[in-house]
Amino acid sequence: MGKQIGIIYGSTTGNTERAAELIAERLGSRAVLHNIADQGLDGIADYCVCIFGIPTWDYGELQEDWEEFWEELKCQNLKGTPCALFGLGDQIGYGEWFLDAMGLLHDVLRDGGAKIYGQWPVDGYVFEASKALTDDGCFFVGLALDDDVQQGETQERVDRWLLQLQPLFEL
């Protein structure tokens, strides 16, 4: 696949898919949308950079497509692969579990040897707890999006995050 950037995501309601499409649009022709519901995880190790998108469901649970491929994900060879994550959640309705699935995904990727980039500050969010926080609690392990409460912030946040990740795309 050469120098393609894989945007690997699962989406039930369409919010994560819309965010993936926005990221792909911003990145241009090198970006490849990879919906795991249709494509599974085949070929993700071939991307030069992987951007993973995952929503948190209910009380900190994985979205159904991610849940289906979770064990297979643990077997993917992403050692040394530059990876970034974006997560979607509802900080008001599910504030005790805000972006937990992104935190779980981060841990699987990190444990598999992936190089994770793209931490995002917690400023501007109101939530009770999250498994997606860095150890110091000042950052999320990836881009935090909330299309339920802060939909108007999504485009600007995506743009700022991609600017931060720009060095990865020059590989």
mmCIF file of C-alpha atoms in Angstrom:
data_model
loop_
_atom_site.group_PDB
_atom_site.id
_atom_site.type_symbol
_atom_site.label_atom_id
_atom_site.label_comp_id
_atom_site.label_asym_id
_atom_site.label_seq_id
_atom_site.Cartn_x
_atom_site.Cartn_y
_atom_site.Cartn_z
ATOM 1 C CA MET A 1 0.000 0.000 0.000
ATOM 2 C CA GLY A 2 3.019 2.253 0.063
ATOM 3 C CA LYS A 3 2.678 5.517 1.939
ATOM 4 C CA GLN A 4 -1.041 5.400 2.635
ATOM 5 C CA ILE A 5 -2.551 6.599 5.892
ATOM 6 C CA GLY A 6 -5.188 4.190 7.160
ATOM 7 C CA ILE A 7 -8.171 5.607 9.023
ATOM 8 C CA ILE A 8 -9.470 2.491 10.736
ATOM 9 C CA TYR A 9 -12.817 2.902 12.475
ATOM 10 C CA GLY A 10 -16.063 1.333 13.601
ATOM 11 C CA SER A 11 -19.305 3.304 13.750
ATOM 12 C CA THR A 12 -22.882 2.482 14.664
ATOM 13 C CA THR A 13 -24.726 5.821 14.636
ATOM 14 C CA GLY A 14 -22.499 7.500 12.047
ATOM 15 C CA ASN A 15 -20.695 9.993 14.324
ATOM 16 C CA THR A 16 -17.371 8.147 14.213
ATOM 17 C CA GLU A 17 -17.743 7.569 10.487
ATOM 18 C CA ARG A 18 -18.342 11.300 9.907
ATOM 19 C CA ALA A 19 -15.250 12.130 11.956
ATOM 20 C CA ALA A 20 -13.212 9.580 9.955
ATOM 21 C CA GLU A 21 -14.473 11.106 6.703
ATOM 22 C CA LEU A 22 -13.560 14.608 7.911
ATOM 23 C CA ILE A 23 -10.037 13.445 8.788
ATOM 24 C CA ALA A 24 -9.700 11.710 5.408
ATOM 25 C CA GLU A 25 -10.897 14.838 3.617
ATOM 26 C CA ARG A 26 -8.320 16.963 5.457
ATOM 27 C CA LEU A 27 -5.491 14.504 4.715
ATOM 28 C CA GLY A 28 -6.282 14.161 1.020
ATOM 29 C CA SER A 29 -5.405 11.395 -1.417
ATOM 30 C CA ARG A 30 -3.055 9.441 0.873
ATOM 31 C CA ALA A 31 -5.867 8.752 3.347
ATOM 32 C CA VAL A 32 -7.754 5.474 3.082
ATOM 33 C CA LEU A 33 -11.026 4.951 4.965
ATOM 34 C CA HIS A 34 -11.070 1.485 6.503
ATOM 35 C CA ASN A 35 -14.439 0.605 8.072
ATOM 36 C CA ILE A 36 -13.847 -2.556 10.082
ATOM 37 C CA ALA A 37 -17.513 -3.549 9.731
ATOM 38 C CA ASP A 38 -16.878 -4.016 5.993
ATOM 39 C CA GLN A 39 -13.174 -4.807 5.837
ATOM 40 C CA GLY A 40 -12.229 -6.305 9.184
ATOM 41 C CA LEU A 41 -8.616 -5.706 10.167
ATOM 42 C CA ASP A 42 -7.037 -7.169 7.031
ATOM 43 C CA GLY A 43 -4.216 -5.010 5.736
ATOM 44 C CA ILE A 44 -4.009 -2.490 8.576
ATOM 45 C CA ALA A 45 -0.349 -3.335 9.213
ATOM 46 C CA ASP A 46 0.412 -2.201 5.629
ATOM 47 C CA TYR A 47 -0.428 1.457 6.270
ATOM 48 C CA CYS A 48 2.553 3.743 6.978
ATOM 49 C CA VAL A 49 0.437 5.517 9.635
ATOM 50 C CA CYS A 50 -2.711 4.203 11.319
ATOM 51 C CA ILE A 51 -5.384 6.495 12.725
ATOM 52 C CA PHE A 52 -7.914 4.565 14.784
ATOM 53 C CA GLY A 53 -11.427 5.845 15.512
ATOM 54 C CA ILE A 54 -13.578 4.304 18.220
ATOM 55 C CA PRO A 55 -16.754 5.414 19.993
ATOM 56 C CA THR A 56 -17.530 4.431 23.572
ATOM 57 C CA TRP A 57 -20.860 2.693 24.037
ATOM 58 C CA ASP A 58 -23.139 2.575 27.035
ATOM 59 C CA TYR A 59 -21.154 2.294 30.259
ATOM 60 C CA GLY A 60 -17.601 2.364 28.924
ATOM 61 C CA GLU A 61 -18.042 -0.467 26.434
ATOM 62 C CA LEU A 62 -16.601 -1.156 23.000
ATOM 63 C CA GLN A 63 -18.612 -0.428 19.877
ATOM 64 C CA GLU A 64 -19.941 -3.673 18.340
ATOM 65 C CA ASP A 65 -17.571 -3.823 15.340
ATOM 66 C CA TRP A 66 -14.534 -3.242 17.540
ATOM 67 C CA GLU A 67 -15.796 -5.854 19.984
ATOM 68 C CA GLU A 68 -16.068 -8.397 17.157
ATOM 69 C CA PHE A 69 -12.426 -7.889 16.103
ATOM 70 C CA TRP A 70 -10.909 -7.191 19.534
ATOM 71 C CA GLU A 71 -9.020 -10.473 19.944
ATOM 72 C CA GLU A 72 -7.787 -10.294 16.346
ATOM 73 C CA LEU A 73 -6.545 -6.748 16.975
ATOM 74 C CA LYS A 74 -4.324 -8.046 19.767
ATOM 75 C CA CYS A 75 -2.586 -10.280 17.188
ATOM 76 C CA GLN A 76 -1.896 -7.537 14.619
ATOM 77 C CA ASN A 77 1.757 -6.705 14.017
ATOM 78 C CA LEU A 78 1.845 -2.953 14.511
ATOM 79 C CA LYS A 79 5.208 -2.922 16.300
ATOM 80 C CA GLY A 80 6.858 0.410 15.577
ATOM 81 C CA THR A 81 3.919 1.646 13.477
ATOM 82 C CA PRO A 82 3.025 5.300 14.099
ATOM 83 C CA CYS A 83 -0.564 5.352 15.362
ATOM 84 C CA ALA A 84 -2.984 8.007 16.559
ATOM 85 C CA LEU A 85 -6.448 7.649 18.042
ATOM 86 C CA PHE A 86 -9.664 9.589 18.045
ATOM 87 C CA GLY A 87 -12.605 8.692 20.218
ATOM 88 C CA LEU A 88 -16.204 9.744 20.428
ATOM 89 C CA GLY A 89 -18.259 9.868 23.568
ATOM 90 C CA ASP A 90 -20.926 11.766 25.480
ATOM 91 C CA GLN A 91 -19.320 13.636 28.369
ATOM 92 C CA ILE A 92 -22.630 14.655 29.931
ATOM 93 C CA GLY A 93 -24.817 11.556 29.506
ATOM 94 C CA TYR A 94 -21.986 9.086 30.150
ATOM 95 C CA GLY A 95 -19.484 11.235 32.041
ATOM 96 C CA GLU A 96 -18.308 8.382 34.264
ATOM 97 C CA TRP A 97 -17.081 6.458 31.200
ATOM 98 C CA PHE A 98 -16.134 9.272 28.818
ATOM 99 C CA LEU A 99 -14.015 7.828 25.978
ATOM 100 C CA ASP A 100 -13.220 4.633 27.894
ATOM 101 C CA ALA A 101 -13.110 2.623 24.651
ATOM 102 C CA MET A 102 -10.349 4.885 23.304
ATOM 103 C CA GLY A 103 -8.364 4.158 26.454
ATOM 104 C CA LEU A 104 -8.848 0.408 26.002
ATOM 105 C CA LEU A 105 -7.787 0.647 22.347
ATOM 106 C CA HIS A 106 -4.727 2.696 23.320
ATOM 107 C CA ASP A 107 -3.646 0.011 25.782
ATOM 108 C CA VAL A 108 -3.960 -2.803 23.216
ATOM 109 C CA LEU A 109 -1.992 -0.845 20.611
ATOM 110 C CA ARG A 110 0.680 0.221 23.113
ATOM 111 C CA ASP A 111 1.043 -3.313 24.441
ATOM 112 C CA GLY A 112 1.499 -4.507 20.841
ATOM 113 C CA GLY A 113 4.409 -2.138 20.319
ATOM 114 C CA ALA A 114 2.704 0.585 18.256
ATOM 115 C CA LYS A 115 4.097 4.108 18.621
ATOM 116 C CA ILE A 116 1.225 6.298 19.787
ATOM 117 C CA TYR A 117 1.012 9.995 18.981
ATOM 118 C CA GLY A 118 -1.609 12.712 19.247
ATOM 119 C CA GLN A 119 -2.397 13.265 22.906
ATOM 120 C CA TRP A 120 -5.121 15.855 23.384
ATOM 121 C CA PRO A 121 -5.622 18.277 26.331
ATOM 122 C CA VAL A 122 -8.561 17.748 28.681
ATOM 123 C CA ASP A 123 -9.267 21.511 28.769
ATOM 124 C CA GLY A 124 -12.774 22.308 27.544
ATOM 125 C CA TYR A 125 -14.363 19.008 28.589
ATOM 126 C CA VAL A 126 -16.533 18.263 31.621
ATOM 127 C CA PHE A 127 -16.654 14.595 32.652
ATOM 128 C CA GLU A 128 -16.321 12.492 35.776
ATOM 129 C CA ALA A 129 -13.865 9.757 34.743
ATOM 130 C CA SER A 130 -12.133 8.297 31.713
ATOM 131 C CA LYS A 131 -9.862 5.351 30.949
ATOM 132 C CA ALA A 132 -8.509 7.457 28.054
ATOM 133 C CA LEU A 133 -6.485 9.795 30.269
ATOM 134 C CA THR A 134 -2.701 9.927 30.423
ATOM 135 C CA ASP A 135 -1.164 9.010 33.781
ATOM 136 C CA ASP A 136 -0.998 12.658 34.848
ATOM 137 C CA GLY A 137 -4.667 13.230 33.907
ATOM 138 C CA CYS A 138 -3.844 16.313 31.814
ATOM 139 C CA PHE A 139 -4.374 14.745 28.401
ATOM 140 C CA PHE A 140 -6.460 12.191 26.593
ATOM 141 C CA VAL A 141 -4.462 9.498 24.772
ATOM 142 C CA GLY A 142 -6.008 10.731 21.511
ATOM 143 C CA LEU A 143 -8.391 13.286 20.061
ATOM 144 C CA ALA A 144 -11.549 13.604 22.163
ATOM 145 C CA LEU A 145 -14.739 14.315 20.223
ATOM 146 C CA ASP A 146 -18.248 14.691 21.584
ATOM 147 C CA ASP A 147 -20.825 15.104 18.831
ATOM 148 C CA ASP A 148 -23.637 14.838 21.375
ATOM 149 C CA VAL A 149 -22.670 17.891 23.431
ATOM 150 C CA GLN A 150 -19.958 19.757 21.480
ATOM 151 C CA GLN A 151 -20.589 19.011 17.805
ATOM 152 C CA GLY A 152 -19.687 22.586 16.894
ATOM 153 C CA GLU A 153 -16.133 21.997 18.164
ATOM 154 C CA THR A 154 -15.394 18.922 16.017
ATOM 155 C CA GLN A 155 -13.981 20.525 12.865
ATOM 156 C CA GLU A 156 -11.672 22.891 14.715
ATOM 157 C CA ARG A 157 -10.461 20.105 17.017
ATOM 158 C CA VAL A 158 -9.764 17.809 14.064
ATOM 159 C CA ASP A 159 -7.832 20.555 12.283
ATOM 160 C CA ARG A 160 -5.723 21.386 15.361
ATOM 161 C CA TRP A 161 -5.028 17.706 16.031
ATOM 162 C CA LEU A 162 -3.986 16.999 12.444
ATOM 163 C CA LEU A 163 -1.649 19.986 12.558
ATOM 164 C CA GLN A 164 -0.063 18.459 15.661
ATOM 165 C CA LEU A 165 0.315 15.128 13.811
ATOM 166 C CA GLN A 166 1.703 16.709 10.620
ATOM 167 C CA PRO A 167 5.253 15.293 11.075
ATOM 168 C CA LEU A 168 3.820 11.748 10.904
ATOM 169 C CA PHE A 169 2.279 12.390 7.515
ATOM 170 C CA GLU A 170 5.608 13.434 6.056
ATOM 171 C CA LEU A 171 7.030 9.914 6.450
#
